[in-house]
mmCIF file of C-alpha atoms in Angstrom:
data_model
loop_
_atom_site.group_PDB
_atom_site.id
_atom_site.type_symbol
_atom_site.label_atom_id
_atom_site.label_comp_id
_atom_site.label_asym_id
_atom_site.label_seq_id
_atom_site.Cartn_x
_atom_site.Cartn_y
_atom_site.Cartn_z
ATOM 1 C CA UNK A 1 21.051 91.303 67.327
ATOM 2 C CA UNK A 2 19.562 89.942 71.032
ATOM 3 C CA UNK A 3 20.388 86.695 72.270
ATOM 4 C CA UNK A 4 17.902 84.143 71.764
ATOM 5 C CA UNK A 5 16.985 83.895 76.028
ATOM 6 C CA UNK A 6 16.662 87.482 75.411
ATOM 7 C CA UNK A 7 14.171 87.629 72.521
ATOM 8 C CA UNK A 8 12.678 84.262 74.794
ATOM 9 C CA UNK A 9 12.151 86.681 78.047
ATOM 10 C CA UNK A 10 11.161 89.687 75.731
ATOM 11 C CA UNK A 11 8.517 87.116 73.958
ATOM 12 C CA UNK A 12 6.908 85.711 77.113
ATOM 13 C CA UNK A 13 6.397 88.879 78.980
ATOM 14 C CA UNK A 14 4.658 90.456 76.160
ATOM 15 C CA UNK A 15 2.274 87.023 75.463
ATOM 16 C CA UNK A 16 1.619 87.506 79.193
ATOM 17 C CA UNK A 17 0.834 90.972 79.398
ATOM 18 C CA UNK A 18 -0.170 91.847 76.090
ATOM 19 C CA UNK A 19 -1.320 88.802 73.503
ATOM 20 C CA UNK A 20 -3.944 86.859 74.948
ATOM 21 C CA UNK A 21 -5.795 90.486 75.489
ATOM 22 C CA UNK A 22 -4.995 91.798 72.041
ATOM 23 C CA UNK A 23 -5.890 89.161 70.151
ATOM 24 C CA UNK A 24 -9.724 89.515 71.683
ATOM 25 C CA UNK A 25 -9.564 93.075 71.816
ATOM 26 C CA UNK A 26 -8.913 93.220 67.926
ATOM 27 C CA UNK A 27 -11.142 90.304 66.794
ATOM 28 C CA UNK A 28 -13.832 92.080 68.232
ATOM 29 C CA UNK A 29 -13.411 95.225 66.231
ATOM 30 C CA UNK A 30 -12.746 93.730 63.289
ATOM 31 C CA UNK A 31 -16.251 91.942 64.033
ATOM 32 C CA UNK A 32 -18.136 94.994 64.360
ATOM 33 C CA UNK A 33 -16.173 97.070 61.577
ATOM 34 C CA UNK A 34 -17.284 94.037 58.672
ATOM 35 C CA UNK A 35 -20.939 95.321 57.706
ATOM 36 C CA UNK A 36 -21.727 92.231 56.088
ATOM 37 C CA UNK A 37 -21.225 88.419 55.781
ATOM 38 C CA UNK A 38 -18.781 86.915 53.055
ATOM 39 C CA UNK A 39 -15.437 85.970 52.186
ATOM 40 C CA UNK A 40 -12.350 87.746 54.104
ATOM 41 C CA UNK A 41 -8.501 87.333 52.687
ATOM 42 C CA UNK A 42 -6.206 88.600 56.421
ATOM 43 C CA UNK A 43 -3.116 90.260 54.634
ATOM 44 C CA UNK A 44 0.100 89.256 56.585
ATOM 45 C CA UNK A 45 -2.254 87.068 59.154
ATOM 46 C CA UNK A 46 0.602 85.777 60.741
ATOM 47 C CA UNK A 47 -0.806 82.100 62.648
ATOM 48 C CA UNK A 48 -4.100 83.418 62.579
ATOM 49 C CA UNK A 49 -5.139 83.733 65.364
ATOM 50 C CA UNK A 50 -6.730 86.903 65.372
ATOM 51 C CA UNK A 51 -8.716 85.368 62.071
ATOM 52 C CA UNK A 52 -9.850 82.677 64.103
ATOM 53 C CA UNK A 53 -11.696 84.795 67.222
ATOM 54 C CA UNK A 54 -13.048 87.225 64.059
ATOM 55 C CA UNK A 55 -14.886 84.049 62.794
ATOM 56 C CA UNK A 56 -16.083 82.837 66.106
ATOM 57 C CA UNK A 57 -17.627 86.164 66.980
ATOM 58 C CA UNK A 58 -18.764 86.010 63.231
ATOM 59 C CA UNK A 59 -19.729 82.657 62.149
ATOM 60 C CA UNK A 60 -21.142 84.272 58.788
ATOM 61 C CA UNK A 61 -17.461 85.078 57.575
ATOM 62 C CA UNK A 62 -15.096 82.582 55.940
ATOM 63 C CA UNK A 63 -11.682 83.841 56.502
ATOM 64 C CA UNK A 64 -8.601 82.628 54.929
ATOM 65 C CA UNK A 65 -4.992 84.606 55.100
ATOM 66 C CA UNK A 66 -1.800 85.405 53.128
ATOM 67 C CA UNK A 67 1.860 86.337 54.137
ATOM 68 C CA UNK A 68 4.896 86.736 52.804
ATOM 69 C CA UNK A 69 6.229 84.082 55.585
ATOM 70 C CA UNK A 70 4.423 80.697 55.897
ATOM 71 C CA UNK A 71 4.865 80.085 59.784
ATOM 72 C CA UNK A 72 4.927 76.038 61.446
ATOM 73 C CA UNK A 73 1.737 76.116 62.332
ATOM 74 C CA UNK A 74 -0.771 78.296 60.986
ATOM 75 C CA UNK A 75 -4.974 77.959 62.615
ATOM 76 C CA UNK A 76 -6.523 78.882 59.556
ATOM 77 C CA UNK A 77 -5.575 78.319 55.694
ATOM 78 C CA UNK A 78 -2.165 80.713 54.635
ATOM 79 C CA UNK A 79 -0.910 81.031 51.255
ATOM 80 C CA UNK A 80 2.370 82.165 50.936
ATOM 81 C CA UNK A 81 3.054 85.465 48.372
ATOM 82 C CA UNK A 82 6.169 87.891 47.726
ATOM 83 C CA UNK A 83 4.780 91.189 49.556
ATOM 84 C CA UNK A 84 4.018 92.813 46.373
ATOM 85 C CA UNK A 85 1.318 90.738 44.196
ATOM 86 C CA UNK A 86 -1.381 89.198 45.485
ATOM 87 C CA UNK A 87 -2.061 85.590 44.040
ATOM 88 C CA UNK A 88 -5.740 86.101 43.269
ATOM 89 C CA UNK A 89 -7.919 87.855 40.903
ATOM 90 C CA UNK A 90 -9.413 91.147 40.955
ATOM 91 C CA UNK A 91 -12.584 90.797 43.414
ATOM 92 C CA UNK A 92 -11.657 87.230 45.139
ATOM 93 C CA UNK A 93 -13.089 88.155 48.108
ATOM 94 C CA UNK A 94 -15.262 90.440 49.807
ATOM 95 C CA UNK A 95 -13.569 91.569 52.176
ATOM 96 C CA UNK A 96 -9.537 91.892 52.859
ATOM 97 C CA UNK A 97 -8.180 92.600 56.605
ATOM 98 C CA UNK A 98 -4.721 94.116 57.310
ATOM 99 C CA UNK A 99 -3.626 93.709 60.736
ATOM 100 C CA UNK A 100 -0.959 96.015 61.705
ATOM 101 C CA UNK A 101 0.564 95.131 58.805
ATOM 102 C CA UNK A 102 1.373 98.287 56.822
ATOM 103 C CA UNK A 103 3.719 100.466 59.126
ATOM 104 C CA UNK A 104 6.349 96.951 58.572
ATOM 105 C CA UNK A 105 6.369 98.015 54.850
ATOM 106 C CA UNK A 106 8.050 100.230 52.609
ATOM 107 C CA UNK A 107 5.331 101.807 50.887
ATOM 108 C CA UNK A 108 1.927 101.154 52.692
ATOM 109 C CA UNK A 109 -0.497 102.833 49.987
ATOM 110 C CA UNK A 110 1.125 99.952 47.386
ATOM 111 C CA UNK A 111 -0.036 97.036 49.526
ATOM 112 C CA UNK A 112 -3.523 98.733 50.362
ATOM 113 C CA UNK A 113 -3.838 98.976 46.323
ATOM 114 C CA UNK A 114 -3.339 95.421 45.999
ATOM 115 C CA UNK A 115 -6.075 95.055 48.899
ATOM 116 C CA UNK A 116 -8.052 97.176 46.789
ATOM 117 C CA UNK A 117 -8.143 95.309 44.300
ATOM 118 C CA UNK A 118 -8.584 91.786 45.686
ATOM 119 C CA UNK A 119 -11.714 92.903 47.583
ATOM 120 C CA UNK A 120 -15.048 93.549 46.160
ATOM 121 C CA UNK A 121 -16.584 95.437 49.117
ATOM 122 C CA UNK A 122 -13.723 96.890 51.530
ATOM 123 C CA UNK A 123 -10.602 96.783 53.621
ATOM 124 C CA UNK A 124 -10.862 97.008 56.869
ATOM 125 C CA UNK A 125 -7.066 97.614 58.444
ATOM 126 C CA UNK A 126 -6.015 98.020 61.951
ATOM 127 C CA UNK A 127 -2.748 100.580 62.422
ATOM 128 C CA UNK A 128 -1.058 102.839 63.959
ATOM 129 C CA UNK A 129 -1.637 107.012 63.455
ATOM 130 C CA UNK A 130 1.332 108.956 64.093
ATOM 131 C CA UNK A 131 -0.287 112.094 66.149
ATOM 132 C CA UNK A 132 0.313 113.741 69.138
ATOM 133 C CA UNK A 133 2.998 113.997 72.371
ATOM 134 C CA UNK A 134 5.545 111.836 71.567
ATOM 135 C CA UNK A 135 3.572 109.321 69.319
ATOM 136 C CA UNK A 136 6.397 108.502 67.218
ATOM 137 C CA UNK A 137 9.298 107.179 69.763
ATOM 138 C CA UNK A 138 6.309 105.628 71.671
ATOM 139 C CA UNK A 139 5.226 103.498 68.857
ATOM 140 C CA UNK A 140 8.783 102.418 68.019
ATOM 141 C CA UNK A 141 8.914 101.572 71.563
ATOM 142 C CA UNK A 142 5.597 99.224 71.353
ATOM 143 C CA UNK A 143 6.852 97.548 68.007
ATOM 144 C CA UNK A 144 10.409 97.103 69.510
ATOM 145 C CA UNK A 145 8.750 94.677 72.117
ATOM 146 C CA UNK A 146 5.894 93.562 70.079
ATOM 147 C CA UNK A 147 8.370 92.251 67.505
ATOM 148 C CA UNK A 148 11.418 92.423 68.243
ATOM 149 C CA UNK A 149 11.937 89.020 69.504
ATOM 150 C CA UNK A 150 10.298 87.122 66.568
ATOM 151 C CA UNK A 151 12.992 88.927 64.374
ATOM 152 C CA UNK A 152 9.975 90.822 62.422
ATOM 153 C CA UNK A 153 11.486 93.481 59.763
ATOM 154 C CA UNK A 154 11.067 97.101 61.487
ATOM 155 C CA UNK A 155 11.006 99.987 59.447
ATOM 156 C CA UNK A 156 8.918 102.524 61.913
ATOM 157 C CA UNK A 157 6.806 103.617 59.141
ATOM 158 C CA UNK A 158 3.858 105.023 60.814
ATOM 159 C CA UNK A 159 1.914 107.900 58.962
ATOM 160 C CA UNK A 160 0.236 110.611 60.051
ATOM 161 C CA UNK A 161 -3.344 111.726 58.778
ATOM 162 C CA UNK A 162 -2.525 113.694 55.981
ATOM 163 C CA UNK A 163 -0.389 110.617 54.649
ATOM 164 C CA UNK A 164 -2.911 108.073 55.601
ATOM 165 C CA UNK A 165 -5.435 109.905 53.246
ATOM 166 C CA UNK A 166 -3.621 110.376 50.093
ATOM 167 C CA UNK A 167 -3.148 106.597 50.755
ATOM 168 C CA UNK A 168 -6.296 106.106 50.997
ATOM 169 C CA UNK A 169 -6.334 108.108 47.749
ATOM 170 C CA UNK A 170 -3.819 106.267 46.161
ATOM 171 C CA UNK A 171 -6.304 102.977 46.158
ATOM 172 C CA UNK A 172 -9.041 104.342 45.500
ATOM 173 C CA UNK A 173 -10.521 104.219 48.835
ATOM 174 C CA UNK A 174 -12.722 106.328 51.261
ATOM 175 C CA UNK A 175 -13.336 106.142 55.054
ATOM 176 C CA UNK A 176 -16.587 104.630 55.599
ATOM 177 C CA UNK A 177 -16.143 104.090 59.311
ATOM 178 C CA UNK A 178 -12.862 104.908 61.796
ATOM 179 C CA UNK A 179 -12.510 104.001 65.289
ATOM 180 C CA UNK A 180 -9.714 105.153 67.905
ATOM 181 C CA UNK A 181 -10.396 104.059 71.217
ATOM 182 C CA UNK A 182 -9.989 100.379 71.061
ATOM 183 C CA UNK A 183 -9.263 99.105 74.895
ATOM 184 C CA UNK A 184 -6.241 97.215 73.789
ATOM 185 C CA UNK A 185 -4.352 97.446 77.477
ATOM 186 C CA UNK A 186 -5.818 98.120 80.281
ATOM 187 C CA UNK A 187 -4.818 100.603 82.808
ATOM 188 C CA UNK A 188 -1.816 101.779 83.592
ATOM 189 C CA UNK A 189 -0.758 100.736 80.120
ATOM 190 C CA UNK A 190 -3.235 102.298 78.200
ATOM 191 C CA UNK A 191 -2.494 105.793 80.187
ATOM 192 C CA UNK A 192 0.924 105.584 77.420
ATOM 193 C CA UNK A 193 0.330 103.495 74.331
ATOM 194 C CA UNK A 194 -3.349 103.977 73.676
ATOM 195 C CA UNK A 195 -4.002 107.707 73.484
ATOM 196 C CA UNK A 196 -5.853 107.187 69.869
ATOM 197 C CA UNK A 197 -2.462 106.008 68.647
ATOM 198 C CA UNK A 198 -4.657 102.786 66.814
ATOM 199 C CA UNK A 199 -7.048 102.771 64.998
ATOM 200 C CA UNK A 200 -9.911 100.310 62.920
ATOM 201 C CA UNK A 201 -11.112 101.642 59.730
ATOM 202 C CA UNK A 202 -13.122 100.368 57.349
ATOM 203 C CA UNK A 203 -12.335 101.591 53.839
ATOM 204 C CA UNK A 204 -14.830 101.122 50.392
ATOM 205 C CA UNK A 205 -14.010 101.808 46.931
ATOM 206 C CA UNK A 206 -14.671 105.315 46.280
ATOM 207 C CA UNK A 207 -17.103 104.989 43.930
ATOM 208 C CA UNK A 208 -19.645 104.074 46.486
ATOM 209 C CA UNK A 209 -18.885 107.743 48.543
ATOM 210 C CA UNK A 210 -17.469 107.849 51.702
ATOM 211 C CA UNK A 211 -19.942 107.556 55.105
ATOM 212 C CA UNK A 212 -18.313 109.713 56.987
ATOM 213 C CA UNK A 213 -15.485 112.873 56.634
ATOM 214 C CA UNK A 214 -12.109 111.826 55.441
ATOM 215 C CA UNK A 215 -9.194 111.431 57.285
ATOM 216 C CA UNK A 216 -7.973 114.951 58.717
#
């Protein structure tokens, strides 16, 4: 455990450095990887506040979010659920959105099923691909101060392509659209912790065939 001026300090230098810009950075892909208006369900949105700049830069989207923590103050409607279930019926929504998200649990592929089934017409998630120099210890080293402060369970699970697509796989999903170079620091930073190590896909049910090559 940190001390709490610690996991204060830790907290403000990475709102100040990196928040403010990620939170824009990420609402705009999310804008342009959505192909369509509708509904959108954000899977572990946290305050929302990265649902609430995707619905700015698209006003046809109504987004509402879901996490297994209900947090004081929340921008945008949160329902709380048990990180295993969903509440809501097959095909609630049109779209769902998971927001670096998956490498905190156990067993991604189970929580992308759920997403599967929840949405009529894609998930679009935003991770983390375990590939090249180094890409492991450097994105333990990103969550560490990303998280690490707001006492966020951290279980380094971060999978490479060929485990990506058999989770993919697993839900019944294909890649319809996958983007790497995101501009989520700027430079010096991004010189370290971008290097394609996060990504924005966009994922449909398989039945309607995949738009581009899969994964790997």
């Amino acid at each position: 455990m940190i001390a709490n001026s610690a996991k204060g300090l830790l907290n403000r230098v990475h709102d100040s450095v990196v928040f403010g810009r990620r939170v824009k950075v990420l609402s705009r892909a999310l804008a342009a990887a959505i192909p369509t208006r509708g509904t959108v369900l954000d899977l572990g949105c946290g305050d929302g506040q990265v649902a609430v700049g995707l619905m700015a830069l698209r006003p046809d989207l109504a987004v509402q979010g879901v996490d297994v923590l209900l947090r004081p103050v929340t921008h945008i409607p949160v329902t709380l659920y048990d990180g295993a279930s969903l509440p809501f019926a097959d095909d609630s929504f049109d779209y769902v959105t998971i927001v670096d998200v998956l490498h905190h649990t156990d067993d991604p592929a189970a929580v992308l099923v759920e997403a599967s089934r929840v949405a009529r017409r894609g998930v679009v998630i935003k991770d983390h691909l375990r590939e090249g120099l180094l890409a492991g210890p450097t994105l333990r080293l990103m969550d560490w101060v990303g998280n690490r402060g707001h006492d966020v369970r951290l279980p380094y699970n971060y999978l490479d392509r060929s485990q990506w697509a058999a989770a993919f796989d697993r839900a019944g999903l294909v890649r319809a659209n996958w983007a790497d170079t995101l501009g989520l620091y700027g430079a010096p930073l991004n010189w370290l912790f971008e290097r394609k190590l996060h990504f924005v896909a966009l994922l449909q049910p398989a039945e309607r065939g995949s738009l581009s090559p899969p994964v790997g």
